[in-house]
XYZ file of C-alpha atoms in Angstrom:
647
model
C 19.618 35.402 -2.433
C 19.552 31.666 -2.020
C 16.514 31.125 1.131
C 18.273 27.952 1.530
C 21.451 28.103 1.418
C 22.171 26.489 4.741
C 20.538 24.309 5.056
C 21.183 22.729 1.557
C 24.552 23.233 2.701
C 23.837 20.375 5.451
C 22.161 17.558 3.119
C 24.870 17.481 0.851
C 27.252 16.564 3.308
C 25.178 14.450 5.467
C 23.674 12.902 2.077
C 27.720 11.128 1.181
C 28.801 13.989 -0.636
C 28.386 15.004 -3.961
C 29.873 11.451 -5.251
C 26.858 9.457 -3.073
C 25.234 11.246 -5.278
C 23.810 8.533 -8.558
C 20.752 10.458 -9.764
C 18.452 13.639 -7.991
C 14.588 14.705 -9.323
C 12.313 16.253 -7.191
C 8.145 15.462 -6.879
C 5.560 18.647 -5.213
C 6.882 17.646 -2.194
C 10.022 15.157 -1.936
C 13.689 15.059 -3.363
C 14.195 12.267 -4.694
C 17.949 10.874 -5.101
C 19.158 7.708 -6.064
C 22.112 6.909 -4.409
C 25.784 5.246 -4.854
C 25.276 4.604 -0.672
C 23.037 4.770 1.008
C 24.188 3.823 4.229
C 26.367 6.911 4.138
C 23.133 8.909 4.230
C 22.681 10.180 8.346
C 18.807 9.936 8.582
C 18.567 10.908 11.756
C 20.249 14.362 11.108
C 18.728 15.475 7.944
C 16.353 15.026 9.722
C 16.511 17.805 11.689
C 17.205 20.227 9.344
C 14.847 22.694 9.556
C 13.379 22.639 6.017
C 12.898 18.739 6.328
C 10.116 17.282 7.521
C 11.219 13.897 6.857
C 13.388 11.375 5.150
C 12.338 7.719 3.522
C 13.307 5.411 1.360
C 11.107 3.694 -1.377
C 11.940 1.393 -4.743
C 15.493 2.389 -4.326
C 14.609 5.696 -4.391
C 16.187 7.809 -0.630
C 12.966 10.683 -0.653
C 13.924 13.414 1.572
C 9.725 15.631 2.105
C 10.808 19.137 1.203
C 7.242 20.506 1.365
C 5.412 23.344 -0.993
C 8.873 24.635 -1.570
C 10.886 22.093 -2.866
C 11.121 23.241 -6.948
C 12.770 26.294 -5.087
C 15.556 23.957 -2.828
C 15.825 21.753 -5.724
C 17.453 24.566 -7.665
C 19.507 25.762 -5.205
C 20.571 22.384 -4.169
C 21.299 21.567 -7.363
C 23.240 24.652 -8.111
C 25.213 24.387 -4.867
C 26.293 20.816 -5.462
C 27.374 21.183 -8.818
C 25.276 18.625 -10.580
C 22.376 18.544 -12.817
C 19.070 17.154 -12.341
C 17.539 14.421 -13.981
C 14.285 13.553 -15.461
C 11.341 11.183 -12.787
C 11.520 8.228 -15.330
C 15.534 8.364 -15.255
C 15.008 8.598 -11.633
C 13.320 5.612 -11.486
C 15.300 3.557 -13.912
C 18.734 4.248 -12.146
C 16.787 3.711 -8.696
C 15.649 -0.064 -10.154
C 19.509 -0.518 -10.781
C 19.948 -0.255 -6.551
C 17.487 -3.467 -6.322
C 18.755 -7.296 -6.528
C 17.184 -9.790 -8.650
C 15.363 -11.055 -5.796
C 14.705 -7.527 -4.475
C 12.934 -7.000 -8.176
C 11.014 -10.543 -8.086
C 9.441 -9.187 -5.036
C 8.511 -5.728 -6.265
C 6.922 -7.177 -9.239
C 5.241 -9.754 -6.701
C 4.077 -6.867 -4.857
C 2.731 -5.153 -7.539
C 0.574 -7.684 -8.661
C -0.889 -8.322 -5.538
C -1.226 -5.182 -4.422
C -4.782 -4.321 -6.424
C -6.001 -6.987 -5.358
C -5.183 -7.205 -1.458
C -8.681 -5.690 -1.222
C -10.924 -7.862 -2.598
C -9.118 -10.884 -0.037
C -9.837 -8.683 2.485
C -13.850 -8.466 1.375
C -13.322 -12.194 0.961
C -11.759 -13.570 4.244
C -14.660 -11.094 6.052
C -17.865 -12.423 4.265
C -16.729 -16.100 4.556
C -16.075 -15.250 7.819
C -19.995 -13.617 8.310
C -20.878 -16.667 6.648
C -19.717 -19.792 8.970
C -21.205 -17.138 11.939
C -24.198 -17.767 10.966
C -24.082 -21.070 9.285
C -21.590 -23.040 10.968
C -21.218 -22.147 14.274
C -24.345 -23.705 16.433
C -25.442 -21.698 18.619
C -29.092 -22.841 19.048
C -30.723 -25.795 20.388
C -28.187 -27.049 22.619
C -25.876 -26.498 20.078
C -27.552 -28.496 17.003
C -27.862 -25.913 15.271
C -26.917 -22.608 13.830
C -28.848 -19.253 13.144
C -28.983 -20.622 9.208
C -30.555 -24.019 10.762
C -33.198 -21.814 12.838
C -34.184 -18.926 10.449
C -34.997 -18.548 6.124
C -33.269 -15.002 5.706
C -30.061 -16.046 7.957
C -30.539 -19.519 5.390
C -30.434 -17.151 2.645
C -28.262 -15.191 3.339
C -25.380 -18.226 4.253
C -26.181 -19.010 0.777
C -25.599 -15.880 -0.808
C -22.594 -15.128 0.812
C -20.883 -18.041 -1.047
C -21.230 -15.816 -4.432
C -19.141 -13.266 -3.553
C -16.527 -16.443 -1.157
C -17.037 -18.363 -4.664
C -15.854 -14.653 -6.937
C -13.009 -13.483 -4.488
C -11.221 -16.593 -3.647
C -12.696 -20.173 -6.039
C -12.216 -17.965 -8.910
C -8.783 -16.125 -8.225
C -6.634 -16.817 -11.588
C -8.809 -14.246 -13.118
C -7.934 -11.236 -10.631
C -4.110 -12.278 -11.095
C -3.887 -12.908 -14.856
C -5.188 -9.286 -14.956
C -2.513 -7.425 -12.711
C -0.021 -8.848 -13.492
C -0.881 -7.612 -18.052
C -1.744 -4.264 -15.691
C 1.345 -4.091 -14.236
C 3.715 -5.412 -17.454
C 1.364 -2.806 -19.765
C -0.390 -5.269 -21.817
C -3.780 -5.381 -23.035
C -5.623 -5.990 -19.893
C -8.851 -8.095 -21.564
C -6.620 -10.689 -22.884
C -5.632 -11.005 -18.533
C -9.321 -11.414 -18.353
C -10.029 -14.158 -20.685
C -7.382 -15.886 -19.881
C -7.755 -16.044 -16.487
C -11.480 -17.064 -17.120
C -9.749 -19.845 -19.264
C -8.392 -20.985 -16.266
C -11.727 -21.117 -14.228
C -14.253 -22.014 -17.132
C -17.670 -24.297 -15.960
C -16.664 -26.425 -18.845
C -13.399 -28.074 -16.822
C -13.569 -30.416 -14.155
C -13.399 -27.888 -10.361
C -10.067 -27.793 -9.562
C -11.470 -28.523 -6.120
C -12.635 -32.184 -7.334
C -10.180 -33.136 -8.550
C -8.749 -35.198 -5.442
C -12.087 -37.078 -5.811
C -12.240 -37.380 -9.006
C -11.467 -41.465 -10.470
C -8.823 -40.727 -12.896
C -10.291 -42.263 -15.974
C -13.584 -39.571 -14.880
C -11.418 -36.662 -15.383
C -12.233 -35.968 -19.139
C -10.417 -34.898 -21.788
C -9.444 -33.272 -25.034
C -8.961 -35.180 -27.562
C -6.407 -34.339 -30.096
C -5.873 -37.400 -31.108
C -2.309 -37.786 -31.128
C -2.519 -36.824 -27.377
C -4.626 -36.095 -25.174
C -5.262 -33.019 -22.626
C -6.582 -32.578 -18.967
C -10.096 -30.071 -18.742
C -8.827 -29.334 -14.993
C -9.951 -26.117 -13.929
C -7.413 -23.789 -11.733
C -9.504 -23.007 -9.527
C -7.506 -21.205 -6.168
C -4.492 -21.801 -7.772
C -1.885 -19.064 -7.178
C 0.925 -20.137 -9.583
C -0.179 -21.456 -12.353
C -1.880 -18.244 -12.794
C 0.961 -16.258 -11.982
C 2.825 -18.321 -15.009
C 0.253 -18.203 -17.589
C 0.067 -14.833 -16.789
C 3.786 -14.410 -17.640
C 3.599 -16.848 -20.350
C 0.402 -14.633 -21.981
C 2.264 -10.942 -21.536
C 5.614 -12.427 -22.915
C 3.811 -13.740 -26.373
C 2.350 -10.206 -26.915
C 5.503 -8.173 -26.606
C 7.161 -10.320 -29.047
C 4.469 -10.058 -31.373
C 4.111 -6.168 -31.029
C 7.533 -6.316 -31.387
C 7.587 -7.844 -34.572
C 4.634 -7.972 -36.609
C 3.847 -4.884 -38.996
C 1.727 -2.745 -37.380
C -1.165 -2.280 -40.390
C -1.926 -5.776 -38.898
C -1.377 -5.751 -35.586
C -4.635 -5.334 -34.415
C -5.494 -8.638 -36.063
C -2.434 -10.910 -35.146
C -1.567 -9.732 -31.660
C -4.171 -10.699 -29.725
C -4.917 -13.964 -31.777
C -0.870 -15.518 -31.629
C -0.561 -14.064 -27.559
C -3.900 -15.317 -26.481
C -4.268 -19.090 -28.332
C -0.615 -20.492 -27.855
C -0.808 -18.912 -24.002
C -4.337 -20.773 -23.100
C -2.572 -23.961 -24.055
C 0.952 -24.031 -23.167
C -1.350 -22.894 -19.500
C -3.055 -25.904 -19.734
C -0.235 -28.143 -20.785
C 3.030 -26.484 -19.493
C 3.040 -24.000 -16.976
C -0.328 -24.924 -15.411
C 0.092 -28.511 -13.862
C 3.924 -27.153 -13.114
C 2.248 -24.034 -11.485
C -0.366 -26.525 -9.612
C 2.770 -29.017 -8.299
C 4.897 -25.619 -7.267
C 2.157 -24.139 -5.156
C 0.904 -27.355 -3.593
C 4.460 -27.747 -2.976
C 4.894 -24.607 -1.092
C 2.169 -24.365 0.827
C 2.156 -28.292 2.233
C 6.010 -27.295 3.717
C 4.848 -24.259 5.248
C 1.627 -26.383 6.718
C 3.582 -29.054 7.660
C 6.383 -27.034 8.957
C 3.850 -24.938 10.828
C 2.051 -28.420 12.163
C 4.677 -30.599 13.000
C 6.754 -30.897 16.024
C 8.896 -27.848 15.821
C 5.838 -26.386 14.150
C 5.665 -23.902 17.526
C 9.963 -23.100 17.221
C 9.228 -21.847 13.888
C 6.060 -19.765 14.684
C 8.773 -17.930 16.933
C 11.370 -17.711 13.801
C 8.760 -16.204 11.781
C 7.170 -14.158 14.136
C 10.780 -12.664 15.143
C 11.989 -11.775 11.625
C 9.106 -11.062 10.076
C 9.135 -7.444 10.536
C 12.450 -7.267 9.194
C 11.199 -9.065 6.248
C 8.590 -6.127 5.638
C 11.377 -3.885 5.411
C 12.962 -6.221 2.628
C 9.846 -5.913 0.903
C 9.917 -10.004 0.818
C 6.753 -9.881 2.760
C 4.987 -9.677 -1.381
C 5.137 -13.376 -1.025
C 3.168 -14.428 1.626
C 0.655 -13.597 0.124
C 0.824 -15.760 -2.246
C 1.262 -18.751 0.310
C -1.866 -17.400 2.246
C -4.067 -17.521 -1.002
C -2.322 -21.246 -1.413
C -3.378 -22.364 1.769
C -6.509 -21.267 2.060
C -7.994 -23.313 -1.265
C -5.990 -26.549 -0.320
C -6.499 -26.828 3.713
C -10.067 -24.507 4.142
C -7.900 -21.476 5.749
C -4.601 -20.110 6.662
C -2.123 -20.408 9.622
C 0.310 -17.964 8.348
C -1.753 -15.015 8.470
C -3.053 -14.668 12.724
C 1.202 -14.272 12.894
C 1.112 -11.706 10.478
C -1.318 -9.610 11.729
C 0.102 -10.628 15.364
C 3.934 -8.722 14.766
C 2.029 -5.902 13.154
C 0.672 -5.458 16.387
C 3.616 -5.838 18.298
C 5.522 -3.738 16.733
C 2.284 -1.106 16.665
C 2.391 -1.391 20.538
C 6.493 -0.597 20.524
C 5.370 2.554 18.794
C 2.618 3.125 21.425
C 5.508 2.655 23.964
C 7.259 5.446 21.943
C 5.048 7.626 22.101
C 4.214 7.565 25.770
C 7.319 7.894 26.740
C 8.556 11.179 24.279
C 5.247 12.963 25.363
C 6.549 16.004 25.774
C 8.234 15.653 22.142
C 6.442 17.346 19.979
C 7.848 16.536 16.670
C 8.360 13.349 17.429
C 4.362 12.499 18.666
C 3.975 13.895 14.773
C 5.073 10.467 14.049
C 4.109 8.499 16.609
C 1.146 8.710 16.687
C -0.133 8.340 13.211
C 2.140 5.277 13.143
C 1.033 3.771 16.054
C -2.540 4.272 14.443
C -1.685 2.670 11.031
C 0.053 -0.545 12.634
C -2.216 -1.099 14.936
C -4.791 -0.857 11.572
C -2.539 -2.827 9.727
C 0.219 -1.484 8.173
C 3.212 -1.002 9.156
C 5.833 0.908 7.084
C 5.307 3.836 8.583
C 6.529 2.157 12.479
C 9.442 0.030 11.418
C 10.951 2.737 9.170
C 9.579 6.332 11.096
C 10.183 4.934 14.649
C 11.337 1.920 15.005
C 14.031 1.215 13.411
C 15.276 5.258 13.552
C 15.812 4.085 17.228
C 16.834 0.073 16.996
C 15.674 -0.759 20.408
C 11.247 -0.229 19.433
C 12.210 -2.953 16.583
C 14.137 -5.474 18.705
C 11.002 -5.338 21.301
C 8.435 -5.861 19.052
C 10.150 -8.452 17.531
C 10.484 -10.201 20.875
C 7.125 -9.694 21.299
C 5.753 -11.212 18.270
C 8.055 -14.632 18.471
C 5.809 -14.539 21.861
C 3.106 -14.231 20.570
C 3.403 -16.390 17.271
C 4.421 -19.144 19.395
C 1.189 -19.397 21.443
C -0.557 -18.753 18.530
C 0.816 -22.079 16.575
C 0.706 -23.806 19.083
C -2.894 -23.740 20.206
C -3.271 -24.285 15.876
C -5.820 -21.151 15.281
C -6.345 -20.307 11.681
C -8.088 -17.253 9.785
C -10.967 -18.165 7.316
C -7.851 -15.872 4.469
C -6.128 -12.709 4.422
C -7.792 -10.548 6.718
C -7.980 -6.255 7.316
C -4.068 -6.695 9.628
C -3.414 -6.021 13.132
C -6.551 -5.339 16.010
C -8.936 -6.011 13.686
C -7.562 -9.510 12.512
C -9.615 -10.970 14.740
C -12.413 -10.757 12.629
C -10.961 -12.876 9.672
C -10.290 -16.225 12.357
C -12.103 -18.598 12.658
C -15.000 -18.205 15.467
C -12.778 -21.466 17.517
C -9.911 -19.256 18.026
C -11.162 -16.224 18.926
C -9.690 -17.116 22.807
C -6.324 -18.152 21.810
C -6.515 -15.121 19.279
C -6.956 -12.920 22.039
C -4.720 -14.223 24.508
C -1.814 -13.602 21.236
C -3.266 -10.186 20.817
C -3.016 -9.975 24.719
C 1.055 -10.948 25.032
C 1.589 -9.053 21.335
C 0.556 -5.969 22.889
C 2.219 -5.798 26.460
C 5.057 -7.450 25.538
C 6.086 -4.274 23.045
C 4.532 -2.324 24.927
C 6.797 -3.256 28.522
C 10.142 -3.471 27.080
C 10.171 -0.579 24.941
C 9.233 1.561 28.029
C 12.150 -0.263 29.987
C 14.854 0.416 27.474
C 13.802 3.840 26.346
C 13.936 4.924 29.897
C 17.325 4.120 30.256
C 18.801 4.318 26.868
C 16.748 7.781 25.179
C 18.886 10.990 25.787
C 16.694 14.241 26.870
C 16.777 15.499 23.379
C 14.987 12.004 21.923
C 12.292 12.578 24.963
C 11.646 16.139 25.295
C 12.880 16.925 22.125
C 15.531 19.833 20.959
C 14.733 23.382 23.977
C 16.042 25.788 21.134
C 13.848 23.471 17.997
C 11.632 26.168 16.765
C 9.101 25.732 14.267
C 10.155 27.818 10.491
C 7.378 31.407 10.720
C 5.347 31.873 8.099
C 4.181 34.750 7.071
C 0.058 34.840 6.131
C -0.815 36.502 2.915
C -4.429 38.416 2.220
C -4.986 38.347 6.051
C -4.705 40.486 8.304
C -3.188 39.419 12.187
C -6.536 38.914 14.266
C -8.872 38.308 11.675
C -10.667 35.050 12.848
C -13.878 34.951 10.602
C -14.334 31.452 9.912
C -13.682 29.834 6.497
C -14.579 26.733 4.597
C -13.610 25.131 2.004
C -15.378 23.100 -0.538
C -14.842 20.084 -2.352
C -12.349 19.891 -4.986
C -13.899 17.127 -6.830
C -16.851 15.027 -7.132
C -16.650 12.071 -5.285
C -16.453 9.885 -1.720
C -14.729 12.295 0.739
C -12.394 9.731 2.989
C -10.374 10.725 6.315
C -6.672 11.427 4.989
C -4.653 8.151 6.946
C -6.618 5.602 4.403
C -4.576 7.585 1.705
C -1.780 4.541 0.854
C 1.268 6.761 1.173
C 2.751 7.221 3.671
C 3.621 10.592 3.644
C 0.160 11.784 3.366
C -1.343 9.686 5.167
C 0.907 10.191 8.421
C 0.375 13.771 7.387
C 3.806 14.810 7.402
C 3.184 17.462 5.992
C 0.041 18.387 7.539
C -3.612 16.947 7.874
C -6.600 17.153 5.158
C -8.615 15.681 3.973
C -8.784 12.745 0.655
C -11.299 12.768 -2.771
C -12.197 9.117 -4.071
C -12.589 10.754 -7.803
C -15.938 10.974 -9.960
C -15.173 14.287 -11.679
C -11.976 14.633 -13.467
C -11.375 18.048 -13.429
C -10.307 20.027 -9.445
C -11.292 23.018 -8.777
C -10.253 25.509 -6.551
C -12.102 24.815 -3.126
C -11.851 28.470 -2.081
C -10.559 31.632 -3.045
C -7.036 31.860 -3.223
C -3.742 32.969 -4.832
C -1.452 30.156 -6.844
C 1.409 29.702 -4.995
C 3.044 26.479 -6.505
C 2.693 24.613 -9.680
C 4.166 21.499 -10.994
C 4.357 22.877 -14.644
C 5.666 20.150 -15.924
C 3.617 16.560 -15.133
C 0.116 18.862 -14.062
C -0.397 16.530 -11.012
C -0.086 18.477 -8.333
C -0.670 22.585 -7.012
C -0.420 24.529 -4.312
C -2.791 27.294 -2.447
C -2.443 30.304 -0.408
C -5.460 31.373 0.940
C -6.805 34.935 2.079
C -6.594 33.542 5.316
C -2.873 32.865 5.037
C -3.727 29.226 4.839
C -1.365 27.216 2.342
C -3.451 23.910 0.843
C -1.638 21.383 -0.868
C -3.867 19.230 -4.226
C -1.921 16.307 -5.795
C -3.903 14.062 -7.932
C -3.105 10.337 -7.315
C -0.362 8.786 -5.516
C 3.181 9.000 -7.451
C 1.502 10.260 -10.486
C 4.979 12.277 -10.901
C 6.379 9.314 -12.647
C 3.422 9.768 -15.343
C 5.852 13.245 -16.641
C 2.326 14.693 -17.615
C 0.762 12.209 -19.473
C -2.995 12.462 -18.836
C -3.055 15.769 -16.962
C -3.547 19.295 -17.946
C -2.660 22.222 -16.061
C -4.971 25.309 -16.121
C -4.035 28.236 -13.809
C -0.438 29.564 -13.874
C 1.771 30.462 -10.328
C 0.574 33.632 -9.417
C -2.782 33.658 -10.516
C -5.531 34.153 -8.671
C -8.771 32.024 -9.100
C -11.881 31.636 -7.382
C -13.604 29.113 -5.305
C -15.124 26.531 -8.234
C -12.726 27.587 -11.200
C -11.168 24.292 -12.762
C -7.249 23.877 -11.868
C -6.542 20.837 -12.999
C -8.266 18.413 -15.769
C -6.400 14.906 -14.972
C -7.652 10.988 -17.112
C -8.007 8.736 -13.943
C -8.232 5.446 -17.105
C -4.544 6.907 -17.500
C -3.887 6.761 -14.387
C -5.464 3.416 -13.525
C -3.244 2.132 -16.329
C 0.274 3.565 -15.122
C -0.899 1.507 -11.952
C -1.201 4.540 -9.631
C -4.464 5.153 -7.350
C -6.294 7.789 -8.364
C -7.050 9.781 -4.927
C -6.657 12.775 -4.832
C -4.864 14.847 -1.500
C -6.181 18.160 -0.615
C -3.747 18.683 2.612
C -3.537 22.136 4.784
C 0.341 22.274 4.633
C 0.056 25.271 6.867
C -3.167 26.831 8.471
C -2.285 30.554 8.253
C -3.825 33.028 11.382
C -5.971 30.466 12.688
C -5.666 28.165 15.372
C -7.905 25.156 14.634
C -8.858 23.239 10.850
C -11.515 20.253 11.036
C -11.623 18.072 8.656
C -14.835 16.170 7.026
C -14.896 13.161 5.858
C -17.223 10.027 5.311
C -19.820 11.430 2.837
C -19.769 12.062 -0.814
C -19.202 15.308 -1.595
C -20.138 17.685 -4.720
C -17.495 19.315 -6.281
C -17.661 23.736 -4.881
C -20.781 22.837 -2.707
C -20.023 19.749 -0.255
C -17.767 22.137 2.516
C -15.072 19.424 3.550
C -12.070 22.013 5.615
C -13.897 24.519 8.060
C -10.948 26.862 9.829
C -11.771 28.659 13.297
């Protein structure tokens, strides 16, 4: 007898019927749909289906979170709907057809900059600390800095520029590498091309403006001269050069015989790419980058700058939902290198805070709605730390008015920030920690803007929500009950403490730091994650294998002796790899011992495919135990370090 007959019927109806489904597949926890018209899907009603834990849209896919039992649900759904499921690659390809050209460009831009964000944030904090110790005169009546009166701090000030220069002046190396990585071409060629853009043989790009034209060195080819100018800190020029290399390599790979490709392809791709970079796309990209940065900077610093800031602050959150916000990373980087700081990024941090404050108000309003709080609280925390998508899609957009209240608060805060000329050293940690990247001279102004971004959305959301929200939304459905799960391998009343050991060797981090909103929001349940240093996942405890992803091998579920259920997922979105790089070592229904190998994987293949290797261990059901303690922030050793403790 079918287990999810009624839920399947409801989902098919609420998603717009069979005719609205272009393609469907599933991963370890989610149904993945490509819909003909996403507007026909009633997300609010779908999330009320008993077996559904949430919905969201990502990269053109409408994803419905089911949990460990998704394979059973999927089989029943496809059988009931009379449709055939397709491969993950087919779903991904179909999803791309739902994106317009601008969305595709922005998606690509986001994927290029995503691997660079940690370095940019680190660099911004380093520059902030460096300026505090070397640029602010705290001593001798306001005439000397800490570096001026202490040799230790003077040395530290000098040393830190080693990191700052590597991040911001040599940024083109990272950009070209990231492009080759994203496009699937040879990454070392990208690194070499990037190095040719910032080589010490060239006149430093930051010195060009102060160098007379006659003093600029050139390559003299007799019939032509090419200026030997570096592209330190240039974003657009590096991106254009990177794509030239990518398409040259793809062209020669396609047309070159395999027997000589190892010699011909690298040479015929890299050498012309370097020539084109320094003669054509480099100078053009430099002009374009400077033009964009100048337009934004002059617009914000003009007499109409405050109005411009208000519009930006108002619209930034909706822009995030379209994915177009990735362009600001390139603009911020260009502003940082052109004007020694960015006036744009502080407004982005303030928008994050404003949307988080709207969620905070919703959390207060819905304090009696347990199901809503499971989304509100983690979404608010992640938003205040700079990750807004969970708050935007999970709360604010769902109800509408919190989004608008956050936008209003963001607009007012942005106007204060720009009106006071607030600048950041560079891109930083978004949300409340954003002040760490603000130039100290603007701390007071930014704190004022932060206060506005917190108070205005909170007060507006409370005022509107108290009138607009129904009793059901405020308190939850009285008839709503959590689905019951049968404890396996444990009798009722057993309360002996149980410890789960690390399933991998590596750094153990909180689940909130995982770069996936379903995991980080604890939609499936709480847990921990490990940045792996080993390549084999072992069982954290004696258990029975409850479910496996046999076709991809990247995930499995365990049922522990205390009745708890544990989901193990290697990497993020690794279902897209189709099993390449994974070896499943157990089968469904098999009894395993603590420390027994479960999954073997190739970390390099995961990275090459563009996915994080972080592995999550999620307790989807705590069984017959009342509490679970999740331990993180240490280096774990597979099979030895305790990471989860039941009591």
